[in-house]
PDB file of C-alpha atoms in Angstrom:
ATOM      1  CA  MET A 290      54.631  12.063 -82.160  1.00  0.00           C
ATOM      2  CA  THR A 291      51.077  11.811 -83.541  1.00  0.00           C
ATOM      3  CA  GLN A 292      50.114  14.030 -86.415  1.00  0.00           C
ATOM      4  CA  PRO A 293      48.685  17.277 -85.069  1.00  0.00           C
ATOM      5  CA  THR A 294      46.440  17.928 -88.093  1.00  0.00           C
ATOM      6  CA  MET A 295      44.586  14.637 -87.690  1.00  0.00           C
ATOM      7  CA  CYS A 296      44.311  15.277 -83.967  1.00  0.00           C
ATOM      8  CA  ALA A 297      42.600  18.570 -84.578  1.00  0.00           C
ATOM      9  CA  THR A 298      40.059  17.273 -87.076  1.00  0.00           C
ATOM     10  CA  ARG A 299      39.243  13.780 -85.819  1.00  0.00           C
ATOM     11  CA  PRO A 300      40.026  13.007 -82.174  1.00  0.00           C
ATOM     12  CA  ALA A 301      39.243   9.288 -82.504  1.00  0.00           C
ATOM     13  CA  SER A 302      41.578   8.460 -85.389  1.00  0.00           C
ATOM     14  CA  PRO A 303      45.008   8.796 -83.693  1.00  0.00           C
ATOM     15  CA  ALA A 304      43.950   6.208 -81.131  1.00  0.00           C
ATOM     16  CA  THR A 305      42.279   3.931 -83.688  1.00  0.00           C
ATOM     17  CA  LYS A 306      45.027   4.018 -86.267  1.00  0.00           C
ATOM     18  CA  PRO A 307      47.998   2.857 -84.187  1.00  0.00           C
ATOM     19  CA  MET A 308      45.872   0.058 -82.682  1.00  0.00           C
ATOM     20  CA  LEU A 309      44.693  -1.240 -86.049  1.00  0.00           C
ATOM     21  CA  SER A 310      48.038  -0.771 -87.775  1.00  0.00           C
ATOM     22  CA  ARG A 311      49.748  -2.552 -84.876  1.00  0.00           C
ATOM     23  CA  ILE A 312      47.399  -5.521 -85.310  1.00  0.00           C
ATOM     24  CA  LEU A 313      47.863  -5.553 -89.094  1.00  0.00           C
ATOM     25  CA  THR A 314      51.655  -5.157 -88.942  1.00  0.00           C
ATOM     26  CA  SER A 315      52.251  -7.860 -86.357  1.00  0.00           C
ATOM     27  CA  ALA A 316      49.758 -10.212 -88.055  1.00  0.00           C
ATOM     28  CA  LEU A 317      51.488  -9.799 -91.411  1.00  0.00           C
ATOM     29  CA  PHE A 318      54.907 -10.551 -89.934  1.00  0.00           C
ATOM     30  CA  ALA A 319      53.660 -13.467 -87.815  1.00  0.00           C
ATOM     31  CA  GLY A 320      51.515 -14.972 -90.590  1.00  0.00           C
ATOM     32  CA  ALA A 321      54.192 -14.644 -93.254  1.00  0.00           C
ATOM     33  CA  ALA A 322      56.929 -16.130 -91.049  1.00  0.00           C
ATOM     34  CA  ALA A 323      54.848 -19.004 -89.667  1.00  0.00           C
ATOM     35  CA  GLY A 324      53.192 -19.609 -93.055  1.00  0.00           C
ATOM     36  CA  LEU A 325      56.513 -19.797 -94.871  1.00  0.00           C
ATOM     37  CA  ILE A 326      57.940 -22.345 -92.409  1.00  0.00           C
ATOM     38  CA  ALA A 327      54.656 -24.300 -92.413  1.00  0.00           C
ATOM     39  CA  ALA A 328      54.658 -24.359 -96.225  1.00  0.00           C
ATOM     40  CA  LEU A 329      58.212 -25.697 -96.377  1.00  0.00           C
ATOM     41  CA  LEU A 330      57.376 -28.358 -93.765  1.00  0.00           C
ATOM     42  CA  GLN A 331      54.286 -29.307 -95.772  1.00  0.00           C
ATOM     43  CA  LEU A 332      56.278 -29.572 -98.997  1.00  0.00           C
ATOM     44  CA  VAL A 333      58.817 -31.866 -97.345  1.00  0.00           C
ATOM     45  CA  PHE A 334      56.515 -34.034 -95.202  1.00  0.00           C
ATOM     46  CA  VAL A 335      52.940 -33.838 -96.544  1.00  0.00           C
ATOM     47  CA  GLN A 336      53.316 -33.237-100.282  1.00  0.00           C
ATOM     48  CA  PRO A 337      55.073 -36.583-101.069  1.00  0.00           C
ATOM     49  CA  VAL A 338      52.230 -38.450 -99.301  1.00  0.00           C
ATOM     50  CA  LEU A 339      49.670 -36.400-101.248  1.00  0.00           C
ATOM     51  CA  LEU A 340      51.418 -37.075-104.568  1.00  0.00           C
ATOM     52  CA  HIS A 341      51.590 -40.772-103.707  1.00  0.00           C
ATOM     53  CA  ALA A 342      47.842 -40.782-102.990  1.00  0.00           C
ATOM     54  CA  GLU A 343      47.143 -39.024-106.287  1.00  0.00           C
ATOM     55  CA  LEU A 344      48.673 -41.971-108.167  1.00  0.00           C
ATOM     56  CA  TYR A 345      45.796 -44.046-106.747  1.00  0.00           C
ATOM     57  CA  GLU A 346      43.247 -41.267-107.189  1.00  0.00           C
ATOM     58  CA  SER A 347      44.119 -41.042-110.897  1.00  0.00           C
ATOM     59  CA  GLY A 348      44.078 -44.834-111.288  1.00  0.00           C
ATOM     60  CA  GLU A 349      47.741 -45.039-112.235  1.00  0.00           C
ATOM     61  CA  LEU A 350      48.183 -47.390-109.291  1.00  0.00           C
ATOM     62  CA  VAL A 351      45.448 -49.775-108.146  1.00  0.00           C
ATOM     63  CA  HIS A 352      45.164 -51.017-104.599  1.00  0.00           C
ATOM     64  CA  PHE A 353      44.135 -54.714-104.379  1.00  0.00           C
ATOM     65  CA  GLY A 354      44.062 -55.027-108.167  1.00  0.00           C
ATOM     66  CA  GLY A 355      45.551 -57.936-110.090  1.00  0.00           C
ATOM     67  CA  ASP A 356      49.151 -56.936-109.420  1.00  0.00           C
ATOM     68  CA  VAL A 357      51.092 -56.448-106.228  1.00  0.00           C
ATOM     69  CA  VAL A 358      51.851 -52.748-105.900  1.00  0.00           C
ATOM     70  CA  SER A 359      55.104 -51.471-104.436  1.00  0.00           C
ATOM     71  CA  ALA A 360      54.787 -49.130-101.469  1.00  0.00           C
ATOM     72  CA  HIS A 361      57.645 -47.088-102.937  1.00  0.00           C
ATOM     73  CA  PRO A 362      56.686 -46.051-106.451  1.00  0.00           C
ATOM     74  CA  GLU A 363      58.621 -43.494-108.446  1.00  0.00           C
ATOM     75  CA  LEU A 364      57.245 -40.173-107.157  1.00  0.00           C
ATOM     76  CA  PRO A 365      57.764 -36.799-108.781  1.00  0.00           C
ATOM     77  CA  GLY A 366      60.861 -35.356-107.086  1.00  0.00           C
ATOM     78  CA  MET A 367      60.639 -32.592-104.557  1.00  0.00           C
ATOM     79  CA  PHE A 368      60.016 -29.189-106.142  1.00  0.00           C
ATOM     80  CA  SER A 369      59.367 -30.897-109.498  1.00  0.00           C
ATOM     81  CA  ASP A 370      56.344 -28.665-110.098  1.00  0.00           C
ATOM     82  CA  LEU A 371      57.586 -25.253-109.006  1.00  0.00           C
ATOM     83  CA  PHE A 372      54.406 -23.391-109.988  1.00  0.00           C
ATOM     84  CA  ARG A 373      52.237 -25.749-107.960  1.00  0.00           C
ATOM     85  CA  ASP A 374      54.609 -25.533-104.984  1.00  0.00           C
ATOM     86  CA  ALA A 375      54.803 -21.744-105.233  1.00  0.00           C
ATOM     87  CA  LEU A 376      51.009 -21.523-105.116  1.00  0.00           C
ATOM     88  CA  SER A 377      51.035 -23.748-102.036  1.00  0.00           C
ATOM     89  CA  VAL A 378      53.586 -21.491-100.325  1.00  0.00           C
ATOM     90  CA  ILE A 379      51.558 -18.351-101.130  1.00  0.00           C
ATOM     91  CA  PHE A 380      48.273 -19.839 -99.951  1.00  0.00           C
ATOM     92  CA  THR A 381      49.798 -21.251 -96.758  1.00  0.00           C
ATOM     93  CA  MET A 382      51.215 -17.811 -95.937  1.00  0.00           C
ATOM     94  CA  LEU A 383      47.801 -16.243 -96.649  1.00  0.00           C
ATOM     95  CA  ILE A 384      45.947 -18.752 -94.468  1.00  0.00           C
ATOM     96  CA  TYR A 385      48.272 -18.304 -91.499  1.00  0.00           C
ATOM     97  CA  THR A 386      48.142 -14.514 -91.946  1.00  0.00           C
ATOM     98  CA  GLY A 387      44.353 -14.800 -91.671  1.00  0.00           C
ATOM     99  CA  TYR A 388      44.715 -16.835 -88.486  1.00  0.00           C
ATOM    100  CA  ALA A 389      47.314 -14.389 -87.139  1.00  0.00           C
ATOM    101  CA  LEU A 390      44.914 -11.477 -87.740  1.00  0.00           C
ATOM    102  CA  MET A 391      42.221 -13.118 -85.645  1.00  0.00           C
ATOM    103  CA  MET A 392      44.651 -14.343 -82.996  1.00  0.00           C
ATOM    104  CA  ILE A 393      46.340 -10.958 -82.504  1.00  0.00           C
ATOM    105  CA  ALA A 394      42.967  -9.203 -82.371  1.00  0.00           C
ATOM    106  CA  LEU A 395      41.991 -11.573 -79.538  1.00  0.00           C
ATOM    107  CA  MET A 396      45.438 -11.159 -77.938  1.00  0.00           C
ATOM    108  CA  SER A 397      44.871  -7.397 -77.781  1.00  0.00           C
ATOM    109  CA  VAL A 398      41.568  -8.022 -76.000  1.00  0.00           C
ATOM    110  CA  ALA A 399      43.246 -10.392 -73.506  1.00  0.00           C
ATOM    111  CA  GLU A 400      46.050  -7.882 -72.950  1.00  0.00           C
ATOM    112  CA  GLY A 401      43.448  -5.202 -72.289  1.00  0.00           C
ATOM    113  CA  ASN A 402      42.087  -7.503 -69.555  1.00  0.00           C
ATOM    114  CA  GLY A 403      45.525  -7.655 -67.934  1.00  0.00           C
ATOM    115  CA  HIS A 404      46.967 -10.850 -69.455  1.00  0.00           C
ATOM    116  CA  LYS A 405      50.597 -10.934 -70.506  1.00  0.00           C
ATOM    117  CA  ILE A 406      51.205 -11.365 -74.238  1.00  0.00           C
ATOM    118  CA  ASP A 407      54.659 -12.222 -75.581  1.00  0.00           C
ATOM    119  CA  GLY A 408      56.406 -14.900 -77.604  1.00  0.00           C
ATOM    120  CA  ARG A 409      56.361 -17.312 -74.672  1.00  0.00           C
ATOM    121  CA  THR A 410      52.661 -17.050 -73.807  1.00  0.00           C
ATOM    122  CA  GLY A 411      52.057 -17.044 -77.572  1.00  0.00           C
ATOM    123  CA  VAL A 412      53.012 -20.735 -77.604  1.00  0.00           C
ATOM    124  CA  LEU A 413      49.944 -21.445 -75.448  1.00  0.00           C
ATOM    125  CA  TRP A 414      47.815 -19.354 -77.817  1.00  0.00           C
ATOM    126  CA  GLY A 415      49.192 -21.391 -80.694  1.00  0.00           C
ATOM    127  CA  LEU A 416      48.357 -24.674 -78.958  1.00  0.00           C
ATOM    128  CA  ALA A 417      44.828 -23.428 -78.250  1.00  0.00           C
ATOM    129  CA  GLY A 418      44.494 -22.316 -81.883  1.00  0.00           C
ATOM    130  CA  PHE A 419      45.647 -25.718 -83.122  1.00  0.00           C
ATOM    131  CA  ILE A 420      43.092 -27.459 -80.916  1.00  0.00           C
ATOM    132  CA  ALA A 421      40.274 -25.124 -82.008  1.00  0.00           C
ATOM    133  CA  VAL A 422      40.980 -24.927 -85.735  1.00  0.00           C
ATOM    134  CA  HIS A 423      42.789 -28.134 -86.613  1.00  0.00           C
ATOM    135  CA  LEU A 424      42.357 -30.866 -84.005  1.00  0.00           C
ATOM    136  CA  ALA A 425      38.700 -30.233 -83.080  1.00  0.00           C
ATOM    137  CA  PRO A 426      37.262 -30.426 -86.619  1.00  0.00           C
ATOM    138  CA  GLY A 427      39.820 -33.083 -87.623  1.00  0.00           C
ATOM    139  CA  PHE A 428      38.723 -35.347 -84.752  1.00  0.00           C
ATOM    140  CA  SER A 429      35.571 -36.244 -86.712  1.00  0.00           C
ATOM    141  CA  LEU A 430      36.422 -34.845 -90.142  1.00  0.00           C
ATOM    142  CA  ALA A 431      39.916 -36.330 -90.462  1.00  0.00           C
ATOM    143  CA  PRO A 432      42.338 -34.531 -92.803  1.00  0.00           C
ATOM    144  CA  GLU A 433      41.404 -35.958 -96.200  1.00  0.00           C
ATOM    145  CA  VAL A 434      43.895 -37.507 -98.510  1.00  0.00           C
ATOM    146  CA  PRO A 435      42.957 -36.820-102.171  1.00  0.00           C
ATOM    147  CA  GLY A 436      40.537 -39.400-103.566  1.00  0.00           C
ATOM    148  CA  VAL A 437      38.850 -40.143-100.264  1.00  0.00           C
ATOM    149  CA  ALA A 438      35.064 -40.580-100.147  1.00  0.00           C
ATOM    150  CA  ALA A 439      33.365 -37.702 -98.352  1.00  0.00           C
ATOM    151  CA  ALA A 440      29.967 -36.133 -97.824  1.00  0.00           C
ATOM    152  CA  ASP A 441      28.792 -33.005 -99.680  1.00  0.00           C
ATOM    153  CA  VAL A 442      31.443 -30.290 -99.381  1.00  0.00           C
ATOM    154  CA  ALA A 443      28.964 -27.556 -98.360  1.00  0.00           C
ATOM    155  CA  ALA A 444      27.662 -29.668 -95.480  1.00  0.00           C
ATOM    156  CA  ARG A 445      31.181 -30.436 -94.335  1.00  0.00           C
ATOM    157  CA  GLN A 446      32.139 -26.758 -94.492  1.00  0.00           C
ATOM    158  CA  ILE A 447      29.149 -25.761 -92.349  1.00  0.00           C
ATOM    159  CA  TRP A 448      30.081 -28.452 -89.797  1.00  0.00           C
ATOM    160  CA  TRP A 449      33.741 -27.363 -89.959  1.00  0.00           C
ATOM    161  CA  PHE A 450      32.975 -23.677 -89.268  1.00  0.00           C
ATOM    162  CA  ALA A 451      30.484 -24.512 -86.520  1.00  0.00           C
ATOM    163  CA  THR A 452      32.948 -26.890 -84.839  1.00  0.00           C
ATOM    164  CA  VAL A 453      35.821 -24.397 -85.051  1.00  0.00           C
ATOM    165  CA  ALA A 454      33.595 -21.642 -83.611  1.00  0.00           C
ATOM    166  CA  ALA A 455      32.414 -23.876 -80.740  1.00  0.00           C
ATOM    167  CA  ALA A 456      35.937 -25.107 -79.978  1.00  0.00           C
ATOM    168  CA  GLY A 457      37.309 -21.555 -80.213  1.00  0.00           C
ATOM    169  CA  VAL A 458      34.824 -20.302 -77.623  1.00  0.00           C
ATOM    170  CA  ALA A 459      35.625 -23.370 -75.506  1.00  0.00           C
ATOM    171  CA  MET A 460      39.370 -22.646 -75.559  1.00  0.00           C
ATOM    172  CA  TRP A 461      38.714 -19.007 -74.589  1.00  0.00           C
ATOM    173  CA  LEU A 462      36.538 -20.176 -71.665  1.00  0.00           C
ATOM    174  CA  ILE A 463      39.206 -22.655 -70.528  1.00  0.00           C
ATOM    175  CA  ALA A 464      41.886 -19.959 -70.692  1.00  0.00           C
ATOM    176  CA  PHE A 465      39.989 -17.011 -69.202  1.00  0.00           C
ATOM    177  CA  GLY A 466      36.705 -18.338 -67.744  1.00  0.00           C
ATOM    178  CA  GLY A 467      38.030 -19.259 -64.334  1.00  0.00           C
ATOM    179  CA  THR A 468      34.754 -20.632 -62.958  1.00  0.00           C
ATOM    180  CA  LEU A 469      33.451 -24.187 -62.802  1.00  0.00           C
ATOM    181  CA  ILE A 470      30.457 -23.363 -64.968  1.00  0.00           C
ATOM    182  CA  SER A 471      32.742 -21.967 -67.706  1.00  0.00           C
ATOM    183  CA  TYR A 472      34.711 -25.243 -67.776  1.00  0.00           C
ATOM    184  CA  VAL A 473      31.474 -27.238 -67.995  1.00  0.00           C
ATOM    185  CA  ILE A 474      30.267 -25.076 -70.903  1.00  0.00           C
ATOM    186  CA  ALA A 475      33.692 -25.455 -72.551  1.00  0.00           C
ATOM    187  CA  ALA A 476      33.551 -29.246 -72.269  1.00  0.00           C
ATOM    188  CA  ALA A 477      30.021 -29.282 -73.718  1.00  0.00           C
ATOM    189  CA  LEU A 478      31.127 -27.054 -76.628  1.00  0.00           C
ATOM    190  CA  LEU A 479      34.089 -29.345 -77.348  1.00  0.00           C
ATOM    191  CA  LEU A 480      32.001 -32.533 -77.211  1.00  0.00           C
ATOM    192  CA  ALA A 481      28.759 -31.445 -78.889  1.00  0.00           C
ATOM    193  CA  PRO A 482      29.919 -31.333 -82.561  1.00  0.00           C
ATOM    194  CA  HIS A 483      31.264 -34.884 -82.287  1.00  0.00           C
ATOM    195  CA  LEU A 484      28.202 -36.231 -80.487  1.00  0.00           C
ATOM    196  CA  ILE A 485      26.015 -34.651 -83.173  1.00  0.00           C
ATOM    197  CA  GLY A 486      28.402 -36.077 -85.755  1.00  0.00           C
ATOM    198  CA  ALA A 487      30.133 -34.789 -88.871  1.00  0.00           C
ATOM    199  CA  PRO A 488      28.615 -35.269 -92.345  1.00  0.00           C
ATOM    200  CA  GLU A 489      29.689 -38.716 -93.565  1.00  0.00           C
ATOM    201  CA  PRO A 490      29.743 -40.250 -97.041  1.00  0.00           C
ATOM    202  CA  ASP A 491      26.998 -42.759 -97.938  1.00  0.00           C
ATOM    203  CA  VAL A 492      29.462 -45.270 -99.303  1.00  0.00           C
ATOM    204  CA  PHE A 493      33.222 -45.729 -99.220  1.00  0.00           C
ATOM    205  CA  THR A 494      34.832 -45.260-102.625  1.00  0.00           C
ATOM    206  CA  GLY A 495      38.383 -44.223-101.698  1.00  0.00           C
ATOM    207  CA  PRO A 496      40.951 -45.990-103.878  1.00  0.00           C
ATOM    208  CA  VAL A 497      43.895 -44.934-101.693  1.00  0.00           C
ATOM    209  CA  PRO A 498      45.490 -47.527 -99.338  1.00  0.00           C
ATOM    210  CA  THR A 499      44.708 -46.927 -95.655  1.00  0.00           C
ATOM    211  CA  GLU A 500      48.436 -46.776 -94.920  1.00  0.00           C
ATOM    212  CA  ILE A 501      48.715 -43.637 -97.056  1.00  0.00           C
ATOM    213  CA  GLY A 502      45.513 -42.119 -95.649  1.00  0.00           C
ATOM    214  CA  ALA A 503      46.653 -42.660 -92.047  1.00  0.00           C
ATOM    215  CA  LEU A 504      50.116 -41.263 -92.724  1.00  0.00           C
ATOM    216  CA  PHE A 505      48.587 -38.240 -94.445  1.00  0.00           C
ATOM    217  CA  ALA A 506      46.299 -37.458 -91.497  1.00  0.00           C
ATOM    218  CA  ALA A 507      49.130 -37.929 -89.003  1.00  0.00           C
ATOM    219  CA  ARG A 508      51.463 -35.677 -91.002  1.00  0.00           C
ATOM    220  CA  ALA A 509      48.746 -33.025 -91.486  1.00  0.00           C
ATOM    221  CA  PHE A 510      48.158 -32.899 -87.722  1.00  0.00           C
ATOM    222  CA  GLY A 511      51.892 -32.841 -86.958  1.00  0.00           C
ATOM    223  CA  ILE A 512      52.654 -30.001 -89.365  1.00  0.00           C
ATOM    224  CA  GLY A 513      49.475 -28.228 -88.214  1.00  0.00           C
ATOM    225  CA  LEU A 514      50.691 -28.339 -84.605  1.00  0.00           C
ATOM    226  CA  ALA A 515      54.111 -26.994 -85.563  1.00  0.00           C
ATOM    227  CA  ALA A 516      52.571 -24.247 -87.697  1.00  0.00           C
ATOM    228  CA  TRP A 517      50.149 -23.162 -84.968  1.00  0.00           C
ATOM    229  CA  VAL A 518      52.790 -23.072 -82.240  1.00  0.00           C
ATOM    230  CA  LEU A 519      54.914 -20.953 -84.589  1.00  0.00           C
ATOM    231  CA  VAL A 520      52.072 -18.578 -85.493  1.00  0.00           C
ATOM    232  CA  GLY A 521      51.223 -18.192 -81.787  1.00  0.00           C
ATOM    233  CA  ALA A 522      54.812 -17.538 -80.749  1.00  0.00           C
ATOM    234  CA  PHE A 523      55.417 -15.105 -83.625  1.00  0.00           C
ATOM    235  CA  ALA A 524      52.082 -13.370 -83.025  1.00  0.00           C
ATOM    236  CA  GLY A 525      52.890 -12.865 -79.341  1.00  0.00           C
ATOM    237  CA  TYR A 526      56.420 -11.736 -80.119  1.00  0.00           C
ATOM    238  CA  PHE A 527      55.498  -9.241 -82.851  1.00  0.00           C
ATOM    239  CA  TRP A 528      52.516  -7.905 -80.891  1.00  0.00           C
ATOM    240  CA  ARG A 529      54.804  -7.302 -77.879  1.00  0.00           C
ATOM    241  CA  HIS A 530      57.376  -5.695 -80.185  1.00  0.00           C
ATOM    242  CA  GLU A 531      54.806  -3.384 -81.825  1.00  0.00           C
ATOM    243  CA  SER A 532      53.312  -2.430 -78.441  1.00  0.00           C
ATOM    244  CA  GLN A 533      56.742  -1.537 -77.061  1.00  0.00           C
ATOM    245  CA  ARG A 534      57.448   0.603 -80.120  1.00  0.00           C
ATOM    246  CA  ALA A 535      54.100   2.360 -79.729  1.00  0.00           C
ATOM    247  CA  GLU A 536      54.800   2.977 -76.032  1.00  0.00           C
ATOM    248  CA  ALA A 537      58.274   4.289 -76.797  1.00  0.00           C
ATOM    249  CA  ALA A 538      56.867   6.658 -79.422  1.00  0.00           C
ATOM    250  CA  ALA A 539      54.115   7.948 -77.116  1.00  0.00           C
TER     251      ALA A 539
ATOM    252  CA  MET B 283      30.672  17.074 -72.011  1.00  0.00           C
ATOM    253  CA  ALA B 284      34.162  16.909 -73.494  1.00  0.00           C
ATOM    254  CA  THR B 285      35.162  14.185 -71.032  1.00  0.00           C
ATOM    255  CA  GLN B 286      32.085  12.148 -71.912  1.00  0.00           C
ATOM    256  CA  ALA B 287      32.931  12.295 -75.603  1.00  0.00           C
ATOM    257  CA  THR B 288      36.518  11.175 -74.951  1.00  0.00           C
ATOM    258  CA  THR B 289      35.443   8.220 -72.792  1.00  0.00           C
ATOM    259  CA  ALA B 290      32.940   7.118 -75.372  1.00  0.00           C
ATOM    260  CA  SER B 291      35.483   7.283 -78.196  1.00  0.00           C
ATOM    261  CA  THR B 292      38.247   5.416 -76.305  1.00  0.00           C
ATOM    262  CA  SER B 293      35.954   2.537 -75.410  1.00  0.00           C
ATOM    263  CA  ARG B 294      34.766   2.414 -79.011  1.00  0.00           C
ATOM    264  CA  VAL B 295      38.223   2.482 -80.614  1.00  0.00           C
ATOM    265  CA  GLY B 296      39.150  -0.572 -78.553  1.00  0.00           C
ATOM    266  CA  ILE B 297      36.578  -2.831 -80.148  1.00  0.00           C
ATOM    267  CA  LEU B 298      36.514  -1.478 -83.732  1.00  0.00           C
ATOM    268  CA  PRO B 299      40.072  -2.462 -84.769  1.00  0.00           C
ATOM    269  CA  VAL B 300      39.588  -5.840 -83.086  1.00  0.00           C
ATOM    270  CA  MET B 301      36.385  -6.522 -84.989  1.00  0.00           C
ATOM    271  CA  PHE B 302      37.909  -5.281 -88.248  1.00  0.00           C
ATOM    272  CA  ALA B 303      40.920  -7.582 -87.837  1.00  0.00           C
ATOM    273  CA  VAL B 304      38.723 -10.575 -86.978  1.00  0.00           C
ATOM    274  CA  VAL B 305      36.458 -10.008 -89.994  1.00  0.00           C
ATOM    275  CA  LEU B 306      39.463  -9.473 -92.282  1.00  0.00           C
ATOM    276  CA  GLY B 307      41.101 -12.663 -90.984  1.00  0.00           C
ATOM    277  CA  LEU B 308      37.896 -14.622 -91.409  1.00  0.00           C
ATOM    278  CA  GLY B 309      37.569 -13.282 -94.958  1.00  0.00           C
ATOM    279  CA  VAL B 310      41.113 -14.364 -95.819  1.00  0.00           C
ATOM    280  CA  ILE B 311      40.519 -17.863 -94.408  1.00  0.00           C
ATOM    281  CA  THR B 312      37.190 -18.229 -96.224  1.00  0.00           C
ATOM    282  CA  LEU B 313      38.613 -17.049 -99.530  1.00  0.00           C
ATOM    283  CA  THR B 314      41.819 -19.070 -99.439  1.00  0.00           C
ATOM    284  CA  GLY B 315      40.496 -22.159 -97.694  1.00  0.00           C
ATOM    285  CA  HIS B 316      36.824 -22.616 -98.457  1.00  0.00           C
ATOM    286  CA  VAL B 317      35.468 -20.822-101.540  1.00  0.00           C
ATOM    287  CA  GLN B 318      34.798 -23.478-104.182  1.00  0.00           C
ATOM    288  CA  ALA B 319      35.450 -21.354-107.305  1.00  0.00           C
ATOM    289  CA  ALA B 320      37.478 -23.574-109.639  1.00  0.00           C
ATOM    290  CA  ALA B 321      40.521 -21.302-109.998  1.00  0.00           C
ATOM    291  CA  LEU B 322      40.816 -20.758-106.240  1.00  0.00           C
ATOM    292  CA  HIS B 323      40.200 -24.426-105.528  1.00  0.00           C
ATOM    293  CA  ASP B 324      42.875 -25.615-107.929  1.00  0.00           C
ATOM    294  CA  ALA B 325      45.452 -23.107-106.747  1.00  0.00           C
ATOM    295  CA  ALA B 326      44.867 -23.855-103.070  1.00  0.00           C
ATOM    296  CA  HIS B 327      44.200 -27.590-103.532  1.00  0.00           C
ATOM    297  CA  ASP B 328      47.286 -29.057-101.860  1.00  0.00           C
ATOM    298  CA  VAL B 329      47.166 -26.575 -98.982  1.00  0.00           C
ATOM    299  CA  ARG B 330      43.483 -27.217 -98.319  1.00  0.00           C
ATOM    300  CA  HIS B 331      44.188 -30.929 -98.019  1.00  0.00           C
ATOM    301  CA  ALA B 332      47.318 -30.450 -95.918  1.00  0.00           C
ATOM    302  CA  THR B 333      45.544 -27.992 -93.591  1.00  0.00           C
ATOM    303  CA  GLY B 334      42.597 -30.316 -93.027  1.00  0.00           C
ATOM    304  CA  PHE B 335      39.955 -28.138 -94.707  1.00  0.00           C
ATOM    305  CA  PRO B 336      37.015 -29.856 -96.408  1.00  0.00           C
ATOM    306  CA  CYS B 337      38.296 -29.652 -99.988  1.00  0.00           C
ATOM    307  CA  HIS B 338      35.956 -31.105-102.603  1.00  0.00           C
TER     308      HIS B 338
END
């Protein structure tokens, strides 16, 4: 079913094109689906905590000031700022599409090495992705509620990328290494960023109550886990689906 | 000669789409999650916090 004209001129392209378009197609579907659900979960469970924290960040509420502050202030209702929420939905879908692109690319490599990829094994991929991208950096660089004191953003970003890269390699070694030495290297890669330490602020200036900060971090991790399991399952499912279609067409 | 060319191209086409997808994905994550340009930062602010990215 491949185009004969392209076959005649460039032998490599018919093989390249289905492979790449299969990755792109399944990543778009998986990222959009998982991102949309993740965004809605974030709007319901994380956004109210964030808006609550912003009342302290802006100084509208003051923790340990002269007055006793209610833990249940009047918050802007859900979907009160549709433009802001719409941007959040779009960016969440983009971020998880980016993750799906990388995950499905790696899935195709694993499949080439004889590992089964489908929606069910995708759950494990999602868990590994959550550990590498969310839990590993968040273990020392906890999800930040707005207004929190933090070190220089560039330094934190460098540490974040390095930690995610190390943890990503570690998860791959745990999944596919299969030798004792690979597990030892994986453990070292998981531990090293935290033994070295994440960039920390010089002083604490956060005006937000710890109760809100703790809830925010817990919710961010919880929604992150759900989102990653979804992106893994969808990625595995759509990759399987696209592969079966390609095989059927061949 | 023809067989050699085919083998070389099939082993190459395996890695090229993979690398392209990884780089594209990394680009999307960097742009949406980490670039500090004011417009991007403001638009992605809530998501960056909720996703645990270093925000500002």
